[in-house]
Amino acid sequence: MADKKIIAVVGATGAQGGGLARAILADAGGGFAARALTRKPDSDKAKELARHGAEVVGCDTDDAESVKKAFAGAHGAYCVTNYWEHFSVDREMAQARNMAAAAKAAGVKHVIWSTLEDTRKWVPLSDDRMPTLMKRYKVPHFDSKGEADGAFRAAGVPTTFLLTSFYWDNFIHFGMGPKKGPDGRLALTLPIGDKKMPGMAVEDIGRCAYGVFKKGGDYIGKTIGIAGEHLTGAQMAASFSKALGREVVYNAVTPEVYRSFGFPGAEDLGNMFQFKRDFEDYYCGARSLAVSRALNPALLTFDGWLAQHKSQIPIE
Ligand SMILES: NC(=O)c1ccc[n+]([C@@H]2O[C@H](COP(=O)([O-])OP(=O)(O)OC[C@H]3O[C@@H](n4cnc5c(N)ncnc54)[C@H](OP(=O)(O)O)[C@@H]3O)[C@@H](O)[C@H]2O)c1
């Protein structure tokens, strides 16, 4: 452990950070050690990481001092926020500022900030193609992360800005999978028209992040985007049909209809999908499959992800 470079992993008990922690732990000779940060060191997930060799350290990103202590002595830090836990842009940005300040104070040599686009650079608040939400945002959970890029720059920490992609795992955990329609057929409902959307297995985000740390300083100061594939709704529906052995049709609704679905975050997600649809060239272009595969040769395709996870997809 002493001769290994410690990576402090925020969110190690979650999806993104968990993938990174597992990638580090699986590569015993790779020269890195995983420090798993969590608010609940006694949880089963934390204990599982410890069993596999991670150092588990208590940390709450709402508490600046606890992050400083947790980052002390680390070579690298993976910084992620969980907007969906609280739906607060201000809290997400404060957490990012706490992590940036802690990385600076601890002299961390390489931070990866898990970010997304500030969509207001493409769709200013005055653009009424989509509603402005919370008075200041178009896609709150994207805009806050993009705005928080500035916190890492202002703190002067060596940072890689990692643009992630839609998790295919949302089809399992986020209620976005195929559902039976009034005609009894399974339908995949998305408001992206005939455009391609970058997606990936969430486990691959961590594996790609590990690839970034292994490249040393190559990506410091840079923004890189990752994805497993860029696929249309129709292509994803066709893959579902093949994997599930049942017809799945693509139900292309408008973003207006998606925003009206009424579940928590529906307007935010409706705007998000519209952004991806309306700026397909930029959005796919910013997430290179070749770069992702170079960072992580195990990168899954959608069919590969389905082969591993099809039994977990809830279908009524
Ligand atoms: N779903 C998608 O398609 C998608 C795509 C791109 C980006 N994202 C973004 O991904 C983020 C969520 O990441 P995820 O999916 O890895 O989350 P997750 O699986 O829900 O896990 C959340 C993790 O964050 C940790 N955490 C939350 N609040 C914390 C705090 N105050 N202090 C310390 N740790 C804290 C939790 O640790 P403990 O509970 O153990 O403390 C847990 O490990 C969201 O912001 C979302 O916008 C999602």
CSV table of C-alpha atoms and ligand atoms in Angstrom, one decimal, residues 9-18 37-41 43 45-46 58-63 66-67 78 80-86 91-92 95 99 114-116 141-142 145 163-170 174 176 200 202 205 269 272 276 283 287, ligand 1:
chain,number,residue,atom,x,y,z
A,9,VAL,CA,-12.9,7.8,-4.6
A,10,VAL,CA,-15.9,9.9,-3.8
A,11,GLY,CA,-19.1,7.8,-4.5
A,12,ALA,CA,-17.2,4.5,-4.1
A,13,THR,CA,-20.3,2.8,-2.7
A,14,GLY,CA,-22.3,4.1,-5.8
A,15,ALA,CA,-22.3,3.4,-9.5
A,16,GLN,CA,-19.6,5.6,-11.0
A,17,GLY,CA,-17.1,5.6,-8.0
A,18,GLY,CA,-17.8,1.9,-7.4
A,37,LEU,CA,-15.0,7.5,0.7
A,38,THR,CA,-18.5,7.2,2.1
A,39,ARG,CA,-20.8,8.8,4.7
A,40,LYS,CA,-21.6,5.3,5.9
A,41,PRO,CA,-18.4,3.3,6.5
A,43,SER,CA,-22.7,-0.1,5.3
A,45,LYS,CA,-21.3,-1.8,0.3
A,46,ALA,CA,-18.4,-0.2,2.2
A,58,GLY,CA,-15.7,8.5,6.3
A,59,CYS,CA,-16.4,11.6,4.2
A,60,ASP,CA,-19.4,13.9,3.6
A,61,THR,CA,-18.9,16.3,0.7
A,62,ASP,CA,-21.4,18.7,2.4
A,63,ASP,CA,-18.7,19.1,5.1
A,66,SER,CA,-14.2,16.0,6.2
A,67,VAL,CA,-13.3,16.1,2.5
A,78,TYR,CA,-12.4,11.0,-8.3
A,80,VAL,CA,-18.7,13.0,-8.3
A,81,THR,CA,-22.0,14.5,-6.9
A,82,ASN,CA,-25.4,12.9,-6.7
A,83,TYR,CA,-27.9,15.5,-7.8
A,84,TRP,CA,-30.8,12.9,-7.7
A,85,GLU,CA,-30.4,12.5,-3.9
A,86,HIS,CA,-31.5,16.1,-3.2
A,91,ARG,CA,-26.0,21.9,-2.9
A,92,GLU,CA,-24.4,20.1,-5.8
A,95,GLN,CA,-20.2,20.0,-2.8
A,99,MET,CA,-14.0,18.9,-3.2
A,114,SER,CA,-17.4,13.8,-13.3
A,115,THR,CA,-19.1,16.6,-15.2
A,116,LEU,CA,-21.7,17.3,-17.9
A,141,HIS,CA,-28.5,18.5,-13.3
A,142,PHE,CA,-26.2,19.2,-16.3
A,145,LYS,CA,-22.0,20.3,-13.1
A,163,LEU,CA,-18.1,14.1,-19.6
A,164,THR,CA,-20.1,10.9,-18.9
A,165,SER,CA,-23.0,9.4,-20.8
A,166,PHE,CA,-26.5,8.1,-20.2
A,167,TYR,CA,-26.2,4.9,-18.2
A,168,TRP,CA,-27.9,1.9,-19.9
A,169,ASP,CA,-28.3,0.8,-16.3
A,170,ASN,CA,-31.1,3.4,-16.2
A,174,PHE,CA,-34.3,4.5,-13.2
A,176,MET,CA,-36.6,3.9,-18.1
A,200,MET,CA,-22.7,3.2,-21.7
A,202,VAL,CA,-22.1,2.6,-15.8
A,205,ILE,CA,-17.3,5.0,-16.5
A,269,LEU,CA,-34.9,15.0,-18.2
A,272,MET,CA,-31.9,16.9,-21.3
A,276,LYS,CA,-29.1,15.6,-26.9
A,283,TYR,CA,-23.0,15.8,-28.2
A,287,ARG,CA,-17.9,11.4,-26.6
B,1,LIG,N1,-28.1,8.1,-14.6
B,1,LIG,C1,-27.4,8.5,-15.6
B,1,LIG,O1,-27.6,8.2,-16.8
B,1,LIG,C2,-26.3,9.5,-15.4
B,1,LIG,C3,-25.4,9.8,-16.5
B,1,LIG,C4,-24.4,10.7,-16.3
B,1,LIG,C5,-24.2,11.3,-15.1
B,1,LIG,N2,-25.1,11.0,-14.0
B,1,LIG,C6,-24.8,11.7,-12.7
B,1,LIG,O2,-24.3,10.7,-11.8
B,1,LIG,C7,-24.5,11.3,-10.5
B,1,LIG,C8,-24.7,10.1,-9.6
B,1,LIG,O3,-23.6,9.2,-9.6
B,1,LIG,P1,-23.8,7.7,-9.4
B,1,LIG,O4,-24.8,7.2,-10.4
B,1,LIG,O5,-22.5,7.0,-9.2
B,1,LIG,O6,-24.6,7.7,-7.9
B,1,LIG,P2,-25.2,6.5,-7.0
B,1,LIG,O7,-24.9,5.2,-7.6
B,1,LIG,O8,-26.6,6.9,-6.7
B,1,LIG,O9,-24.4,6.7,-5.7
B,1,LIG,C9,-24.2,7.9,-5.1
B,1,LIG,C10,-22.9,7.9,-4.4
B,1,LIG,O10,-22.5,9.2,-3.9
B,1,LIG,C11,-22.2,9.2,-2.6
B,1,LIG,N3,-22.6,10.4,-2.0
B,1,LIG,C12,-23.7,11.1,-2.2
B,1,LIG,N4,-23.8,12.2,-1.4
B,1,LIG,C13,-22.6,12.2,-0.7
B,1,LIG,C14,-22.1,13.1,0.2
B,1,LIG,N5,-22.8,14.2,0.7
B,1,LIG,N6,-20.9,12.9,0.7
B,1,LIG,C15,-20.2,11.8,0.4
B,1,LIG,N7,-20.6,10.9,-0.5
B,1,LIG,C16,-21.9,11.1,-1.1
B,1,LIG,C17,-22.9,8.0,-2.0
B,1,LIG,O11,-22.1,7.5,-0.9
B,1,LIG,P3,-22.7,7.1,0.5
B,1,LIG,O12,-24.2,7.0,0.4
B,1,LIG,O13,-22.1,5.7,0.8
B,1,LIG,O14,-22.2,8.1,1.4
B,1,LIG,C18,-22.8,7.0,-3.2
B,1,LIG,O15,-21.6,6.3,-3.2
B,1,LIG,C19,-25.6,12.2,-10.6
B,1,LIG,O16,-25.2,13.5,-10.2
B,1,LIG,C20,-26.1,12.2,-12.0
B,1,LIG,O17,-26.5,13.4,-12.5
B,1,LIG,C21,-26.1,10.1,-14.2
